[in-house]
PDB file of C-alpha atoms in Angstrom:
ATOM      1  CA  MET A   1       0.184   0.043   0.448  1.00 59.00           C
ATOM      2  CA  THR A   2       1.613   3.254  -1.155  1.00 72.00           C
ATOM      3  CA  SER A   3       1.239   6.129   1.521  1.00 77.00           C
ATOM      4  CA  SER A   4       0.982   8.196  -1.998  1.00 80.00           C
ATOM      5  CA  LYS A   5      -1.488   6.807  -3.342  1.00 82.00           C
ATOM      6  CA  THR A   6      -3.558   7.049  -0.397  1.00 76.00           C
ATOM      7  CA  ILE A   7      -3.218  10.638  -0.045  1.00 76.00           C
ATOM      8  CA  LEU A   8      -3.990  11.461  -3.482  1.00 76.00           C
ATOM      9  CA  ARG A   9      -7.343   9.466  -2.768  1.00 74.00           C
ATOM     10  CA  ALA A  10      -7.806  11.363   0.322  1.00 72.00           C
ATOM     11  CA  LEU A  11      -7.037  14.620  -1.529  1.00 72.00           C
ATOM     12  CA  ALA A  12      -9.660  13.303  -4.367  1.00 72.00           C
ATOM     13  CA  GLY A  13     -12.570  13.392  -1.718  1.00 67.00           C
ATOM     14  CA  GLU A  14     -12.617   9.798  -0.589  1.00 62.00           C
ATOM     15  CA  THR A  15     -13.968   9.436   2.715  1.00 62.00           C
ATOM     16  CA  LEU A  16     -11.185   6.974   5.025  1.00 60.00           C
ATOM     17  CA  PRO A  17     -12.716   5.163   7.856  1.00 64.00           C
ATOM     18  CA  THR A  18      -9.543   6.499   9.821  1.00 66.00           C
ATOM     19  CA  PRO A  19      -8.701   9.773  10.593  1.00 64.00           C
ATOM     20  CA  PRO A  20      -6.062  11.293   8.370  1.00 65.00           C
ATOM     21  CA  ILE A  21      -3.526  11.514  10.972  1.00 70.00           C
ATOM     22  CA  TRP A  22      -1.213  11.076   8.689  1.00 68.00           C
ATOM     23  CA  MET A  23      -2.028  13.078   6.302  1.00 63.00           C
ATOM     24  CA  MET A  24      -1.664  16.387   8.383  1.00 66.00           C
ATOM     25  CA  ARG A  25       1.975  14.786   9.303  1.00 71.00           C
ATOM     26  CA  GLN A  26       2.788  14.355   6.032  1.00 66.00           C
ATOM     27  CA  ALA A  27       1.244  18.190   5.446  1.00 60.00           C
ATOM     28  CA  GLY A  28       3.443  19.368   7.815  1.00 59.00           C
ATOM     29  CA  ARG A  29       6.375  17.754   6.433  1.00 57.00           C
TER      30      ARG A  29
END
């Protein structure tokens, strides 16, 4: 599972069952 793909999917507007904490951490970088 590629995190980049997950981020792209999340950005696309997909709803993830888990809170996008990793997304916030990635954005922080």
